[in-house]
Coordinates of C-alpha atoms in Angstrom, one line a residue:
M262 CA 15.2 -30.1 -27.1
A263 CA 13.2 -27.1 -27.4
L264 CA 12.5 -24.2 -24.9
K265 CA 8.7 -24.2 -23.8
T266 CA 6.9 -21.6 -26.0
V267 CA 3.4 -19.9 -25.7
S268 CA 1.8 -17.4 -28.0
A269 CA -1.4 -14.7 -27.4
V270 CA -2.2 -14.6 -31.1
R271 CA -1.6 -18.0 -32.4
P272 CA -2.1 -21.0 -30.4
I273 CA -0.1 -20.6 -27.1
R274 CA 2.7 -23.1 -26.6
I275 CA 5.6 -23.1 -23.9
A276 CA 9.1 -24.3 -25.0
F277 CA 11.9 -25.5 -23.3
A278 CA 14.9 -23.3 -23.9
A279 CA 17.5 -26.3 -24.7
G280 CA 17.6 -26.9 -28.3
V281 CA 19.1 -28.9 -30.9
A282 CA 22.1 -27.2 -32.4
G283 CA 21.3 -25.5 -35.9
L284 CA 20.7 -22.2 -37.1
A285 CA 17.8 -20.7 -39.2
L286 CA 18.4 -17.4 -41.4
M287 CA 15.9 -14.8 -41.4
A288 CA 15.6 -11.5 -43.7
S289 CA 15.5 -8.4 -41.4
P290 CA 12.4 -6.9 -41.0
V291 CA 11.9 -3.3 -42.5
L292 CA 10.6 -0.8 -40.5
L293 CA 7.8 1.6 -41.8
P294 CA 8.3 5.3 -40.8
G295 CA 7.3 6.0 -37.2
Q296 CA 7.8 2.5 -36.1
A297 CA 10.0 1.5 -33.5
Q298 CA 12.9 -0.7 -33.7
A299 CA 11.6 -4.1 -31.8
N300 CA 15.0 -4.1 -29.6
T301 CA 15.8 -0.8 -28.7
P302 CA 18.2 -0.4 -25.7
L303 CA 16.3 -0.7 -22.6
L304 CA 17.8 2.4 -20.9
T305 CA 19.3 5.5 -22.6
G306 CA 22.6 5.9 -21.5
Q307 CA 22.8 2.6 -19.9
T308 CA 26.4 1.8 -18.5
S309 CA 28.4 -1.1 -20.0
L310 CA 28.0 -4.5 -18.8
A311 CA 31.3 -5.5 -20.1
D312 CA 33.0 -5.8 -16.5
L313 CA 30.1 -7.9 -15.2
V314 CA 30.5 -10.1 -18.3
E315 CA 34.1 -10.7 -17.8
K316 CA 33.6 -11.5 -14.2
V317 CA 30.9 -14.1 -14.7
M318 CA 31.3 -15.5 -17.9
P319 CA 33.9 -18.2 -17.4
A320 CA 31.5 -19.9 -14.9
V321 CA 28.7 -20.2 -17.7
V322 CA 29.0 -23.4 -19.7
N323 CA 27.5 -25.1 -22.7
I324 CA 26.1 -28.4 -22.2
S325 CA 25.9 -31.1 -24.8
A326 CA 23.8 -34.2 -23.9
V327 CA 23.8 -37.4 -26.3
T328 CA 21.2 -40.1 -25.8
T329 CA 21.9 -43.2 -27.6
N330 CA 19.3 -45.9 -28.0
D331 CA 19.3 -49.3 -29.8
Q332 CA 17.4 -49.8 -32.8
R333 CA 16.8 -53.0 -34.9
G334 CA 16.0 -53.2 -38.2
R335 CA 12.4 -53.3 -39.5
N336 CA 10.6 -56.1 -38.6
L337 CA 9.1 -58.0 -42.0
P338 CA 5.5 -58.2 -42.4
Q339 CA 3.9 -61.2 -40.9
L340 CA 2.2 -63.2 -43.6
P341 CA 0.1 -66.6 -43.5
Q342 CA 2.2 -69.8 -43.8
L343 CA 2.3 -70.8 -47.5
G344 CA 2.7 -74.8 -48.3
P345 CA 4.7 -76.2 -50.8
D346 CA 1.8 -77.0 -53.1
T347 CA 0.6 -73.1 -52.9
P348 CA 1.6 -71.4 -56.0
F349 CA 5.1 -69.9 -55.7
G350 CA 5.4 -71.2 -52.0
D351 CA 8.9 -72.7 -52.4
L352 CA 9.9 -69.3 -53.8
F353 CA 8.3 -67.3 -51.0
E354 CA 9.7 -69.6 -48.1
E355 CA 13.3 -69.2 -49.7
F356 CA 13.1 -65.6 -49.9
F357 CA 12.0 -65.0 -46.0
N358 CA 14.4 -67.8 -44.7
R359 CA 17.2 -65.6 -46.5
R360 CA 16.1 -62.1 -44.9
N361 CA 15.5 -63.8 -41.5
Q362 CA 19.4 -65.2 -41.6
Q363 CA 20.4 -61.8 -42.8
G364 CA 18.5 -60.1 -39.6
E365 CA 20.1 -62.6 -37.4
R366 CA 23.6 -61.7 -38.4
Q367 CA 22.7 -57.9 -38.6
A368 CA 24.0 -56.1 -34.9
P369 CA 21.3 -53.4 -33.6
Q370 CA 21.6 -50.2 -35.0
Q371 CA 22.2 -47.2 -32.5
R372 CA 20.3 -44.1 -32.9
R373 CA 21.7 -40.8 -31.5
S374 CA 20.3 -37.7 -30.7
Q375 CA 21.9 -34.7 -29.5
S376 CA 20.5 -31.8 -27.5
A377 CA 22.4 -28.5 -26.2
G378 CA 21.6 -26.2 -23.2
S379 CA 23.2 -24.0 -20.9
G380 CA 24.4 -24.4 -17.3
F381 CA 26.6 -22.5 -14.5
V382 CA 29.4 -23.8 -12.3
V383 CA 28.3 -23.1 -8.6
D384 CA 31.3 -24.7 -6.9
P385 CA 35.0 -24.7 -7.8
S386 CA 35.1 -28.5 -7.1
G387 CA 32.9 -29.0 -10.5
I388 CA 29.2 -28.7 -9.5
V389 CA 27.3 -27.5 -12.4
V390 CA 23.7 -26.5 -12.3
T391 CA 21.2 -26.9 -15.4
N392 CA 17.6 -27.7 -16.3
N393 CA 16.7 -31.2 -16.1
H394 CA 15.1 -31.4 -19.6
V395 CA 18.5 -30.2 -20.9
I396 CA 20.1 -33.6 -20.3
G397 CA 16.8 -35.9 -20.1
D398 CA 18.0 -39.4 -20.0
A399 CA 21.4 -38.6 -21.9
N400 CA 23.9 -41.3 -21.8
E401 CA 26.6 -38.8 -22.5
I402 CA 27.1 -35.5 -21.0
T403 CA 29.7 -33.1 -22.1
V404 CA 30.4 -29.6 -20.2
I405 CA 32.1 -27.1 -22.6
F406 CA 33.9 -24.1 -20.6
N407 CA 33.9 -20.4 -22.6
D408 CA 37.7 -21.1 -23.1
G409 CA 37.1 -24.5 -25.0
L410 CA 37.8 -26.8 -22.1
R411 CA 35.4 -29.8 -22.4
L412 CA 34.7 -32.1 -19.6
K413 CA 32.7 -35.3 -19.2
A414 CA 29.8 -34.7 -16.6
E415 CA 28.2 -37.3 -14.4
V416 CA 24.4 -36.6 -13.0
V417 CA 24.4 -36.0 -9.3
G418 CA 20.7 -35.6 -9.1
K419 CA 17.8 -34.5 -11.0
D420 CA 14.4 -32.7 -10.0
T421 CA 11.6 -33.0 -12.4
K422 CA 8.9 -31.0 -10.6
V423 CA 11.0 -27.8 -10.9
D424 CA 13.1 -29.0 -13.9
L425 CA 16.7 -28.9 -12.4
A426 CA 19.6 -31.1 -12.4
V427 CA 22.8 -30.9 -10.8
L428 CA 25.9 -32.5 -12.8
R429 CA 29.8 -33.1 -11.4
V430 CA 32.6 -32.7 -13.7
K431 CA 36.2 -33.2 -12.4
H432 CA 39.2 -31.4 -13.2
D433 CA 43.0 -30.8 -11.7
K434 CA 42.6 -27.2 -11.0
P435 CA 39.7 -25.2 -9.5
L436 CA 37.0 -24.0 -11.7
P437 CA 35.6 -20.6 -12.2
A438 CA 32.2 -20.4 -10.2
V439 CA 29.4 -18.1 -9.5
K440 CA 27.0 -17.8 -6.5
F441 CA 23.3 -17.8 -5.8
G442 CA 21.5 -14.4 -4.9
D443 CA 18.6 -13.7 -3.2
S444 CA 15.9 -13.4 -5.6
D445 CA 13.3 -12.3 -3.3
K446 CA 15.0 -9.2 -3.4
M447 CA 14.3 -8.6 -7.0
R448 CA 11.8 -5.8 -7.7
I449 CA 9.8 -5.4 -11.0
G450 CA 12.2 -3.2 -13.2
D451 CA 15.3 -4.2 -11.9
P452 CA 18.0 -5.0 -14.5
V453 CA 18.9 -8.6 -15.1
M454 CA 21.5 -10.4 -17.6
A455 CA 21.2 -13.8 -19.2
I456 CA 24.2 -15.9 -20.2
G457 CA 23.6 -18.8 -22.4
N458 CA 24.0 -21.0 -25.6
P459 CA 21.3 -19.8 -28.1
F460 CA 20.7 -22.0 -31.1
G461 CA 24.1 -23.7 -30.0
L462 CA 26.0 -20.6 -31.0
G463 CA 28.2 -20.7 -27.7
G464 CA 28.2 -18.3 -24.8
S465 CA 25.8 -15.3 -25.8
V466 CA 24.8 -12.2 -23.6
S467 CA 21.4 -10.4 -23.3
S468 CA 20.2 -8.0 -21.0
G469 CA 16.8 -6.6 -19.7
I470 CA 14.7 -6.0 -16.8
V471 CA 12.4 -8.2 -14.3
S472 CA 9.1 -7.9 -15.9
A473 CA 7.1 -9.6 -13.3
R474 CA 7.5 -12.1 -10.4
N475 CA 5.7 -15.2 -9.1
R476 CA 4.3 -16.1 -12.7
D477 CA 2.4 -19.3 -12.7
I478 CA 2.8 -20.8 -16.3
S479 CA 1.1 -24.1 -15.4
Q480 CA 4.1 -26.3 -15.5
G481 CA 4.5 -27.9 -12.1
P482 CA 3.0 -27.8 -8.4
Y483 CA 5.6 -25.2 -7.6
D484 CA 5.6 -22.7 -10.4
T485 CA 6.7 -19.2 -9.2
Y486 CA 8.8 -17.8 -12.2
I487 CA 10.8 -14.6 -12.6
Q488 CA 9.5 -13.0 -16.0
T489 CA 12.0 -10.9 -17.7
D490 CA 12.2 -9.4 -21.3
A491 CA 16.0 -10.2 -21.6
A492 CA 16.4 -12.4 -25.1
I493 CA 16.0 -16.0 -24.1
N494 CA 16.1 -18.6 -27.1
K495 CA 16.2 -22.3 -27.7
G496 CA 19.3 -23.4 -26.2
N497 CA 19.4 -21.0 -23.3
S498 CA 17.6 -23.5 -20.7
G499 CA 19.4 -23.9 -17.6
G500 CA 21.7 -20.8 -18.2
P501 CA 21.8 -18.2 -15.4
L502 CA 20.1 -15.0 -15.0
F503 CA 22.2 -12.3 -12.8
N504 CA 21.5 -9.5 -11.0
M505 CA 24.2 -6.4 -11.4
A506 CA 26.3 -8.0 -8.8
G507 CA 27.0 -10.8 -10.5
E508 CA 24.7 -13.1 -8.4
V509 CA 22.4 -15.9 -10.0
I510 CA 18.8 -15.0 -9.0
G511 CA 17.1 -17.2 -11.7
I512 CA 17.8 -20.0 -13.9
N513 CA 16.2 -19.6 -17.5
T514 CA 13.7 -22.4 -18.3
A515 CA 11.0 -21.2 -20.5
I516 CA 9.9 -18.7 -22.9
L517 CA 6.2 -17.4 -24.3
S518 CA 6.5 -17.5 -28.1
P519 CA 4.5 -18.3 -31.2
T520 CA 7.7 -19.3 -33.2
G521 CA 10.1 -20.8 -30.3
G522 CA 12.3 -17.5 -30.6
S523 CA 12.2 -14.9 -28.1
V524 CA 9.7 -12.1 -28.2
G525 CA 10.9 -10.7 -24.8
I526 CA 9.0 -12.9 -22.4
G527 CA 11.0 -15.3 -20.6
F528 CA 10.8 -17.5 -17.6
A529 CA 13.2 -18.2 -14.8
V530 CA 13.4 -20.4 -11.8
P531 CA 13.9 -18.2 -8.9
S532 CA 17.0 -18.8 -6.9
T533 CA 15.3 -19.0 -3.4
L534 CA 13.5 -22.0 -4.8
A535 CA 16.4 -23.2 -6.4
T536 CA 19.0 -23.2 -3.9
N537 CA 17.2 -25.6 -1.5
I538 CA 16.6 -28.2 -4.3
V539 CA 20.1 -27.8 -5.3
G540 CA 21.3 -28.3 -1.6
Q541 CA 19.4 -31.5 -1.3
L542 CA 20.4 -32.9 -4.7
R543 CA 24.1 -32.6 -3.9
E544 CA 23.6 -34.1 -0.5
F545 CA 21.1 -36.9 -0.9
G546 CA 21.2 -37.3 -4.7
E547 CA 17.3 -36.7 -4.6
T548 CA 14.7 -34.3 -3.2
R549 CA 13.5 -34.5 0.1
R550 CA 10.2 -32.2 0.4
G551 CA 8.0 -31.8 3.1
W552 CA 4.7 -33.3 3.3
L553 CA 1.6 -32.1 4.7
G554 CA -1.0 -34.7 3.6
V555 CA -3.8 -32.3 2.7
R556 CA -5.7 -31.4 -0.7
I557 CA -6.5 -27.9 -0.9
Q558 CA -8.2 -25.4 -2.9
S559 CA -8.3 -21.6 -3.3
V560 CA -10.7 -19.4 -1.4
D561 CA -12.5 -16.8 -3.7
D562 CA -14.6 -13.8 -2.3
A563 CA -17.9 -15.8 -2.0
T564 CA -16.1 -18.7 -0.2
A565 CA -14.2 -16.1 2.4
E566 CA -17.6 -14.8 3.1
A567 CA -19.5 -17.9 3.5
L568 CA -16.5 -18.8 6.0
G569 CA -16.5 -15.6 7.6
L570 CA -12.8 -14.9 6.9
G571 CA -13.4 -11.1 5.8
T572 CA -10.9 -11.4 3.0
A573 CA -10.0 -14.0 0.6
R574 CA -6.9 -15.7 2.3
G575 CA -5.5 -18.9 2.8
A576 CA -5.6 -22.2 1.6
L577 CA -9.0 -24.2 2.1
V578 CA -8.6 -27.9 3.0
A579 CA -10.7 -29.9 0.7
G580 CA -9.5 -33.2 1.9
V581 CA -7.0 -34.9 4.5
D582 CA -5.1 -37.9 3.5
E583 CA -5.6 -40.7 6.2
K584 CA -2.1 -41.8 6.0
G585 CA -0.8 -38.3 6.1
P586 CA 0.8 -36.1 8.9
A587 CA -2.1 -33.5 8.8
K588 CA -4.5 -36.2 10.3
P589 CA -3.1 -36.9 13.4
A590 CA -2.3 -33.3 13.8
G591 CA -6.2 -32.8 13.8
V592 CA -6.6 -30.9 10.6
E593 CA -9.8 -31.2 9.1
T594 CA -11.7 -30.9 5.8
G595 CA -13.1 -27.3 5.7
D596 CA -10.2 -25.7 7.7
V597 CA -8.5 -22.7 6.2
I598 CA -4.4 -22.8 6.5
T599 CA -3.3 -19.2 7.1
K600 CA -0.2 -19.5 8.3
F601 CA 2.4 -22.5 8.1
D602 CA 5.9 -22.7 10.1
G603 CA 5.7 -18.5 10.8
K604 CA 4.9 -17.8 7.2
D605 CA 1.6 -16.2 6.0
V606 CA -0.4 -18.2 3.4
K607 CA -1.7 -15.7 1.4
D608 CA -3.5 -17.8 -1.3
S609 CA -3.2 -21.7 -1.9
R610 CA -0.4 -21.4 -4.4
D611 CA 1.8 -20.4 -1.3
L612 CA 1.1 -23.4 0.6
P613 CA 2.7 -26.1 -1.6
R614 CA 5.9 -24.4 -2.0
I615 CA 6.3 -23.5 1.8
V616 CA 5.7 -26.9 2.8
A617 CA 8.0 -28.5 0.3
A618 CA 10.9 -26.2 1.5
T619 CA 10.3 -27.2 5.1
P620 CA 12.5 -29.9 6.6
V621 CA 11.3 -33.2 6.9
G622 CA 10.2 -34.3 10.6
K623 CA 10.2 -30.9 11.8
D624 CA 7.3 -30.1 14.1
V625 CA 5.7 -27.1 12.6
P626 CA 3.1 -24.8 13.8
V627 CA 0.0 -24.2 11.6
T628 CA -2.6 -21.6 12.0
I629 CA -6.1 -22.6 10.7
I630 CA -9.4 -21.0 11.0
R631 CA -12.2 -23.3 11.7
K632 CA -15.9 -22.0 11.7
G633 CA -14.8 -18.3 12.2
K634 CA -12.3 -19.2 15.0
E635 CA -8.5 -19.2 14.8
E636 CA -6.8 -22.4 16.1
Q637 CA -3.0 -23.5 16.4
K638 CA -2.1 -27.3 15.3
T639 CA 1.4 -28.9 15.2
V640 CA 2.1 -31.2 12.5
K641 CA 5.3 -33.3 12.2
L642 CA 6.0 -33.0 8.8
G643 CA 6.4 -36.2 6.5
R644 CA 8.2 -36.5 3.0
L645 CA 6.7 -35.9 0.1
E646 CA 8.2 -38.6 -2.0
D647 CA 7.2 -41.0 0.7
G648 CA 3.8 -40.1 0.7
E649 CA 3.9 -40.5 -3.2
K650 CA 4.6 -43.9 -2.8
V651 CA 2.0 -44.8 -0.4
Q652 CA -0.6 -47.0 -2.0
T653 CA -3.8 -46.5 0.1
A654 CA -6.3 -49.2 -0.2
S655 CA -9.8 -48.3 -0.8
A656 CA -12.0 -48.1 2.3
N657 CA -14.8 -50.7 1.7
K658 CA -16.9 -49.7 4.5
P659 CA -20.5 -51.2 4.7
A660 CA -23.1 -49.0 3.1
T661 CA -25.4 -47.4 5.6
E662 CA -29.1 -47.8 5.3
A663 CA -30.0 -45.6 2.5
P664 CA -32.6 -42.7 3.4
K665 CA -36.0 -42.8 2.1
P666 CA -36.3 -41.3 -1.3
A667 CA -37.2 -37.7 -1.0
V668 CA -36.8 -34.9 -3.8
T669 CA -37.0 -31.0 -3.0
S670 CA -35.3 -28.0 -4.9
A671 CA -32.9 -25.3 -3.8
L672 CA -30.1 -23.2 -5.0
G673 CA -31.4 -24.3 -8.6
L674 CA -30.8 -27.8 -7.7
E675 CA -33.0 -30.6 -7.6
L676 CA -32.1 -33.0 -4.5
S677 CA -32.8 -36.6 -4.0
G678 CA -32.0 -38.9 -1.0
Q679 CA -29.6 -42.0 -2.3
T680 CA -31.4 -45.3 -3.5
D681 CA -29.6 -48.5 -5.1
E682 CA -31.3 -47.6 -8.3
L683 CA -29.9 -43.8 -8.0
R684 CA -26.4 -45.0 -7.1
K685 CA -26.3 -47.4 -9.8
R686 CA -27.3 -45.0 -12.4
Y687 CA -24.5 -42.2 -11.2
S688 CA -22.1 -44.8 -10.4
I689 CA -21.8 -43.8 -6.9
K690 CA -19.2 -45.4 -4.8
D691 CA -20.6 -47.6 -1.9
G692 CA -20.4 -46.0 1.4
L693 CA -20.4 -42.4 0.3
K694 CA -22.9 -40.0 2.2
G695 CA -24.8 -37.1 1.1
V696 CA -27.6 -35.9 -0.9
L697 CA -27.6 -36.6 -4.4
I698 CA -28.1 -33.9 -7.1
T699 CA -30.6 -35.1 -9.7
K700 CA -30.9 -31.7 -11.8
V701 CA -29.1 -28.5 -12.1
D702 CA -30.6 -25.3 -13.5
A703 CA -28.8 -23.9 -16.5
N704 CA -29.4 -20.3 -15.3
S705 CA -28.5 -21.0 -11.8
N706 CA -25.5 -19.7 -9.7
A707 CA -24.6 -23.4 -8.9
A708 CA -24.5 -24.1 -12.6
D709 CA -22.3 -21.3 -13.1
K710 CA -20.1 -23.0 -10.2
R711 CA -19.9 -26.3 -12.4
I712 CA -21.9 -28.3 -10.1
L713 CA -23.0 -31.3 -12.0
V714 CA -25.8 -33.9 -11.9
G715 CA -24.7 -37.1 -10.2
E716 CA -22.5 -35.3 -7.4
L717 CA -23.4 -35.4 -3.9
I718 CA -23.9 -32.5 -1.3
V719 CA -22.1 -33.8 1.7
E720 CA -22.0 -30.5 3.7
V721 CA -23.9 -27.2 3.8
G722 CA -22.0 -24.6 5.7
Q723 CA -19.7 -27.0 7.2
E724 CA -22.6 -29.2 8.6
P725 CA -23.1 -32.8 7.3
V726 CA -26.3 -33.2 5.4
N727 CA -28.1 -36.7 4.6
S728 CA -31.4 -35.7 3.2
P729 CA -32.9 -33.0 1.0
Q730 CA -34.6 -31.9 4.0
D731 CA -31.5 -31.2 5.9
V732 CA -30.1 -29.0 3.1
T733 CA -33.2 -26.9 3.1
K734 CA -33.2 -26.5 6.9
R735 CA -29.4 -25.7 6.8
L736 CA -29.8 -23.0 4.0
D737 CA -32.5 -21.5 6.2
A738 CA -30.2 -21.3 9.1
L739 CA -27.6 -19.6 7.0
K740 CA -30.0 -16.9 5.8
K741 CA -31.2 -16.0 9.3
E742 CA -27.1 -15.8 10.0
G743 CA -27.2 -13.0 7.4
K744 CA -25.1 -15.1 5.0
K745 CA -25.2 -14.4 1.4
S746 CA -23.7 -17.6 0.2
A747 CA -23.6 -21.2 1.4
L748 CA -20.3 -23.0 1.2
L749 CA -21.3 -26.4 -0.1
L750 CA -18.8 -29.5 0.1
V751 CA -19.4 -31.3 -2.7
S752 CA -18.5 -34.8 -4.0
N753 CA -18.1 -36.6 -7.4
G754 CA -19.3 -40.6 -7.4
Q755 CA -15.8 -41.5 -6.4
G756 CA -15.8 -39.5 -3.3
E757 CA -13.5 -36.8 -4.4
V758 CA -14.6 -33.3 -2.7
R759 CA -14.2 -29.7 -3.4
F760 CA -16.0 -26.6 -1.8
V761 CA -18.2 -24.8 -3.8
A762 CA -19.5 -21.2 -2.2
V763 CA -23.1 -20.5 -3.9
S764 CA -25.2 -17.6 -3.9
M765 CA -28.5 -17.7 -1.7
N766 CA -29.9 -14.4 -3.4

């Protein structure tokens, strides 16, 4: 297995830090006069980390994961039946009969693949934390301690969304363990230390600083990685990132690299996110995340101006699940969620993480802004995993009488009422309401916002529209109110909606 990798010069790729055991030797680079050494010490006169390493190293483990799959022999090509009168037919028949008999006697062959990664003990009873991609679907997992002790491990639980796994090993004595720290207290520039199993070499130590926080590398719905320049390589996945107190404040997961080797940009799952997941996996063997039942999008400056928010903040509700907890609580499309369970929602990325970490079944206070006014709602939180299993049937509501076709232009868009012919042409789902977009000016702000022909304008300024005339009247009203942008609720032909703020200048 490999770490995730990414590059700014060559095509970027993200690599996982777990790696197949192996080593590639490279010649040392020759430095030109005046050229700096790439891995010079971070801090001049830095004190030794030996005492810290001696304290935590026994709890850091190497993980060997072996996956065995049955693999039968190659299938013979299927040839047409050859009768006895066919030239050489009897020879072909004898040949294939003999091969088939051999194939029946041949036992299935087993294909073994092995990967190596890292982990750490968080409970002396034998609880080990690592990355999910380190173990994958392995049939056999071995945890190897720094003193050579090897113990078979069983999987307690796995979480694919944040790439974590919890293992259990058994030993007749308490095992050395480390504790989680508070990653929220880490500041950019704070020193950190990583220990892992790079390239299958065994326990190796590297140090650096926190380079950045809350990194989104598009690997999952809860991306909030700690970025570090401590050397992280293939095989480091699942290993701990320590603060100088010997507490685990991150779990090394990915690197940014054009080659798969460390270039000084590594990513770790923060402990504040990991501790809740590890606790759930230990208690239930699975995750139990909170579920709100809304589809959200970010709020940019134009949208904030159109909504009267002042500054861009919060998470804009672009859709409400009919089966979700938000619906009975009164949350509506167009609401902006600014606070959830007492925690500020600064942007749309914050909300999924806060909701997921909130206990299922809790009555949660939610602050929303609706049409410029702040309101309070209370949502009884559901469970995300249950929501994902819900198969909602399509709402086959009878279509309302289509408005008379009328065409007008506004915001660089040519607008038309819906007709049977137009709905068929643009594959509009039955029952969808709104004004059809039949043309988009390539030089318009609407085109810049990726509004497309065949989409529907459902609302203008949070008011429903059913005809091109409704759109122009609503735009005129917004201009009189002094608005610079019009907030459109746009739907595709299948009913998936999003908000788009379009300039009216």
